[in-house]
């Protein structure tokens, strides 16, 4: 699974992307966030307020209940505003 981080999420995690292999019990975005949060202090800081982070699975916006699987591309980023 390829995980991409953008903006301040990337700054806190410390990398722009990483390949991860979560355990089988990680089946959705919420589970992935919980698992990633335990990986390092940077991950924990990035996901401390998970409701402020948006996510995409395979380049489609997704909510916490969205399923994730091996081979997926997951992106985490702050909300974007335009004007």
Tab-separated table of N, CA and C in Angstrom:
chain	number	residue	atom	x	y	z
A	1	UNK	N	0.844	-1.164	0.000
A	1	UNK	CA	0.000	0.000	0.000
A	1	UNK	C	0.901	1.242	0.000
A	2	UNK	N	0.594	2.150	-0.893
A	2	UNK	CA	1.375	3.381	-1.002
A	2	UNK	C	0.591	4.503	-0.297
A	3	UNK	N	1.235	5.160	0.652
A	3	UNK	CA	0.591	6.238	1.401
A	3	UNK	C	1.313	7.541	1.084
A	4	UNK	N	0.533	8.538	0.657
A	4	UNK	CA	1.069	9.856	0.309
A	4	UNK	C	0.606	10.871	1.348
A	5	UNK	N	1.497	11.795	1.691
A	5	UNK	CA	1.178	12.846	2.663
A	5	UNK	C	1.429	14.201	2.022
A	6	UNK	N	0.526	15.149	2.258
A	6	UNK	CA	0.644	16.477	1.665
A	6	UNK	C	0.571	17.571	2.723
A	7	UNK	N	1.222	18.710	2.411
A	7	UNK	CA	1.182	19.935	3.227
A	7	UNK	C	1.656	19.645	4.656
A	8	UNK	N	0.926	20.163	5.665
A	8	UNK	CA	1.382	20.004	7.050
A	8	UNK	C	1.336	18.552	7.513
A	9	UNK	N	0.546	17.708	6.881
A	9	UNK	CA	0.543	16.282	7.235
A	9	UNK	C	1.928	15.704	6.914
A	10	UNK	N	2.447	16.035	5.744
A	10	UNK	CA	3.789	15.581	5.339
A	10	UNK	C	4.849	16.118	6.294
A	11	UNK	N	4.727	17.368	6.683
A	11	UNK	CA	5.715	17.962	7.588
A	11	UNK	C	5.762	17.224	8.923
A	12	UNK	N	4.613	16.858	9.442
A	12	UNK	CA	4.580	16.172	10.739
A	12	UNK	C	5.050	14.729	10.640
A	13	UNK	N	4.659	14.045	9.574
A	13	UNK	CA	5.079	12.651	9.405
A	13	UNK	C	6.577	12.595	9.094
A	14	UNK	N	7.055	13.552	8.297
A	14	UNK	CA	8.473	13.615	7.979
A	14	UNK	C	8.852	13.009	6.639
A	15	UNK	N	7.869	12.481	5.913
A	15	UNK	CA	8.123	11.937	4.575
A	15	UNK	C	6.938	12.288	3.680
A	16	UNK	N	7.190	12.329	2.381
A	16	UNK	CA	6.118	12.628	1.429
A	16	UNK	C	5.302	11.388	1.093
A	17	UNK	N	5.948	10.228	1.143
A	17	UNK	CA	5.244	8.981	0.839
A	17	UNK	C	5.988	7.824	1.457
A	18	UNK	N	5.255	6.725	1.619
A	18	UNK	CA	5.867	5.512	2.129
A	18	UNK	C	5.050	4.308	1.692
A	19	UNK	N	5.723	3.190	1.580
A	19	UNK	CA	5.071	1.901	1.313
A	19	UNK	C	4.867	1.224	2.656
A	20	UNK	N	3.639	0.816	2.928
A	20	UNK	CA	3.337	0.164	4.200
A	20	UNK	C	2.588	-1.134	3.952
A	21	UNK	N	2.676	-2.027	4.933
A	21	UNK	CA	1.940	-3.292	4.900
A	21	UNK	C	1.212	-3.441	6.228
A	22	UNK	N	0.036	-2.822	6.337
A	22	UNK	CA	-0.699	-2.930	7.593
A	22	UNK	C	-1.164	-4.360	7.851
A	23	UNK	N	-1.442	-4.691	9.106
A	23	UNK	CA	-1.933	-6.035	9.415
A	23	UNK	C	-3.323	-6.270	8.820
A	24	UNK	N	-3.730	-7.521	8.702
A	24	UNK	CA	-5.019	-7.846	8.068
A	24	UNK	C	-6.228	-7.191	8.727
A	25	UNK	N	-6.162	-6.904	10.012
A	25	UNK	CA	-7.318	-6.293	10.680
A	25	UNK	C	-7.562	-4.843	10.256
A	26	UNK	N	-6.607	-4.227	9.574
A	26	UNK	CA	-6.808	-2.876	9.037
A	26	UNK	C	-7.569	-3.017	7.729
A	27	UNK	N	-8.862	-2.672	7.775
A	27	UNK	CA	-9.725	-2.881	6.606
A	27	UNK	C	-10.319	-1.603	6.046
A	28	UNK	N	-10.199	-0.485	6.805
A	28	UNK	CA	-10.781	0.774	6.335
A	28	UNK	C	-9.851	1.929	6.693
A	29	UNK	N	-10.210	3.120	6.203
A	29	UNK	CA	-9.359	4.282	6.460
A	29	UNK	C	-9.201	4.570	7.944
A	30	UNK	N	-10.273	4.439	8.713
A	30	UNK	CA	-10.181	4.695	10.154
A	30	UNK	C	-9.166	3.757	10.805
A	31	UNK	N	-9.195	2.495	10.432
A	31	UNK	CA	-8.227	1.539	10.961
A	31	UNK	C	-6.810	1.849	10.516
A	32	UNK	N	-6.668	2.294	9.278
A	32	UNK	CA	-5.347	2.662	8.771
A	32	UNK	C	-4.797	3.860	9.530
A	33	UNK	N	-5.632	4.859	9.767
A	33	UNK	CA	-5.194	6.039	10.522
A	33	UNK	C	-4.745	5.632	11.924
A	34	UNK	N	-5.516	4.779	12.574
A	34	UNK	CA	-5.141	4.322	13.921
A	34	UNK	C	-3.806	3.579	13.885
A	35	UNK	N	-3.628	2.710	12.897
A	35	UNK	CA	-2.391	1.953	12.780
A	35	UNK	C	-1.207	2.870	12.469
A	36	UNK	N	-1.397	3.801	11.523
A	36	UNK	CA	-0.322	4.737	11.184
A	36	UNK	C	0.051	5.593	12.385
A	37	UNK	N	-0.927	6.005	13.164
A	37	UNK	CA	-0.671	6.863	14.332
A	37	UNK	C	0.299	6.226	15.315
A	38	UNK	N	0.322	4.907	15.358
A	38	UNK	CA	1.195	4.197	16.285
A	38	UNK	C	2.598	3.966	15.727
A	39	UNK	N	2.841	4.349	14.488
A	39	UNK	CA	4.141	4.071	13.856
A	39	UNK	C	5.282	4.943	14.356
A	40	UNK	N	4.988	6.205	14.676
A	40	UNK	CA	6.047	7.114	15.118
A	40	UNK	C	5.421	8.332	15.779
A	41	UNK	N	6.210	9.105	16.530
A	41	UNK	CA	5.677	10.345	17.091
A	41	UNK	C	5.197	11.314	16.010
A	42	UNK	N	5.865	11.334	14.859
A	42	UNK	CA	5.443	12.207	13.762
A	42	UNK	C	4.085	11.809	13.212
A	43	UNK	N	3.878	10.505	13.043
A	43	UNK	CA	2.576	10.018	12.591
A	43	UNK	C	1.502	10.369	13.623
A	44	UNK	N	1.820	10.155	14.891
A	44	UNK	CA	0.855	10.461	15.951
A	44	UNK	C	0.485	11.937	15.930
A	45	UNK	N	1.469	12.806	15.723
A	45	UNK	CA	1.193	14.248	15.663
A	45	UNK	C	0.338	14.589	14.444
A	46	UNK	N	0.631	13.970	13.324
A	46	UNK	CA	-0.114	14.265	12.097
A	46	UNK	C	-1.579	13.870	12.226
A	47	UNK	N	-1.839	12.753	12.879
A	47	UNK	CA	-3.205	12.243	12.963
A	47	UNK	C	-3.877	12.532	14.301
A	48	UNK	N	-3.267	13.381	15.127
A	48	UNK	CA	-3.846	13.692	16.438
A	48	UNK	C	-5.255	14.267	16.316
A	49	UNK	N	-5.487	15.032	15.273
A	49	UNK	CA	-6.823	15.580	15.020
A	49	UNK	C	-7.262	15.087	13.641
A	50	UNK	N	-7.536	13.794	13.579
A	50	UNK	CA	-7.818	13.137	12.303
A	50	UNK	C	-9.003	13.752	11.563
A	51	UNK	N	-9.926	14.371	12.276
A	51	UNK	CA	-11.085	14.979	11.598
A	51	UNK	C	-10.688	16.174	10.739
A	52	UNK	N	-9.490	16.698	10.956
A	52	UNK	CA	-9.017	17.832	10.158
A	52	UNK	C	-8.283	17.380	8.901
A	53	UNK	N	-8.201	16.094	8.690
A	53	UNK	CA	-7.476	15.554	7.541
A	53	UNK	C	-8.470	14.930	6.570
A	54	UNK	N	-8.276	15.186	5.299
A	54	UNK	CA	-9.067	14.563	4.248
A	54	UNK	C	-8.254	13.413	3.670
A	55	UNK	N	-8.942	12.488	3.028
A	55	UNK	CA	-8.251	11.331	2.475
A	55	UNK	C	-8.831	10.972	1.112
A	56	UNK	N	-8.004	10.316	0.340
A	56	UNK	CA	-8.434	9.769	-0.952
A	56	UNK	C	-7.886	8.352	-1.064
A	57	UNK	N	-8.709	7.476	-1.589
A	57	UNK	CA	-8.288	6.102	-1.880
A	57	UNK	C	-8.304	5.960	-3.395
A	58	UNK	N	-7.142	5.654	-3.936
A	58	UNK	CA	-6.995	5.523	-5.393
A	58	UNK	C	-7.549	6.760	-6.113
A	59	UNK	N	-7.173	7.919	-5.590
A	59	UNK	CA	-7.465	9.242	-6.165
A	59	UNK	C	-8.950	9.606	-6.138
A	60	UNK	N	-9.720	9.002	-5.213
A	60	UNK	CA	-11.121	9.371	-5.022
A	60	UNK	C	-11.329	9.708	-3.559
A	61	UNK	N	-11.951	10.867	-3.295
A	61	UNK	CA	-12.217	11.252	-1.918
A	61	UNK	C	-12.922	10.122	-1.194
A	62	UNK	N	-12.551	9.913	0.074
A	62	UNK	CA	-13.114	8.799	0.830
A	62	UNK	C	-13.252	9.182	2.301
A	63	UNK	N	-14.247	8.593	2.944
A	63	UNK	CA	-14.477	8.796	4.374
A	63	UNK	C	-13.818	7.701	5.195
A	64	UNK	N	-13.909	7.815	6.522
A	64	UNK	CA	-13.243	6.867	7.420
A	64	UNK	C	-13.666	5.409	7.223
A	65	UNK	N	-14.876	5.212	6.715
A	65	UNK	CA	-15.388	3.849	6.543
A	65	UNK	C	-14.965	3.208	5.218
A	66	UNK	N	-14.270	3.969	4.368
A	66	UNK	CA	-13.865	3.452	3.051
A	66	UNK	C	-12.895	2.286	3.209
A	67	UNK	N	-13.123	1.213	2.480
A	67	UNK	CA	-12.219	0.062	2.565
A	67	UNK	C	-10.849	0.377	1.954
A	68	UNK	N	-9.829	-0.231	2.533
A	68	UNK	CA	-8.468	-0.133	1.990
A	68	UNK	C	-7.917	-1.542	1.846
A	69	UNK	N	-7.101	-1.714	0.819
A	69	UNK	CA	-6.534	-3.030	0.522
A	69	UNK	C	-5.073	-2.888	0.084
A	70	UNK	N	-4.375	-3.986	0.126
A	70	UNK	CA	-3.006	-4.016	-0.396
A	70	UNK	C	-3.046	-3.541	-1.843
A	71	UNK	N	-2.084	-2.737	-2.229
A	71	UNK	CA	-2.023	-2.227	-3.592
A	71	UNK	C	-2.709	-0.895	-3.784
A	72	UNK	N	-3.500	-0.457	-2.801
A	72	UNK	CA	-4.168	0.845	-2.908
A	72	UNK	C	-3.179	1.986	-2.738
A	73	UNK	N	-3.557	3.131	-3.284
A	73	UNK	CA	-2.836	4.375	-3.038
A	73	UNK	C	-3.733	5.233	-2.155
A	74	UNK	N	-3.210	5.603	-0.997
A	74	UNK	CA	-3.951	6.398	-0.027
A	74	UNK	C	-3.252	7.739	0.107
A	75	UNK	N	-4.017	8.819	0.021
A	75	UNK	CA	-3.448	10.160	0.180
A	75	UNK	C	-4.122	10.847	1.359
A	76	UNK	N	-3.324	11.516	2.177
A	76	UNK	CA	-3.826	12.304	3.299
A	76	UNK	C	-3.410	13.747	3.109
A	77	UNK	N	-4.351	14.673	3.311
A	77	UNK	CA	-4.084	16.076	3.082
A	77	UNK	C	-5.048	16.918	3.901
A	78	UNK	N	-4.668	18.172	4.198
A	78	UNK	CA	-5.590	19.058	4.909
A	78	UNK	C	-6.704	19.523	3.974
A	79	UNK	N	-7.812	19.998	4.546
A	79	UNK	CA	-8.864	20.543	3.696
A	79	UNK	C	-8.328	21.683	2.838
A	80	UNK	N	-8.840	21.787	1.655
A	80	UNK	CA	-8.396	22.814	0.715
A	80	UNK	C	-9.526	23.811	0.524
A	81	UNK	N	-9.193	25.070	0.583
A	81	UNK	CA	-10.193	26.088	0.292
A	81	UNK	C	-9.763	26.852	-0.948
A	82	UNK	N	-10.707	27.351	-1.649
A	82	UNK	CA	-10.392	28.106	-2.865
A	82	UNK	C	-11.052	29.467	-2.813
A	83	UNK	N	-10.727	30.257	-3.784
A	83	UNK	CA	-11.339	31.565	-3.790
A	83	UNK	C	-11.085	32.300	-5.060
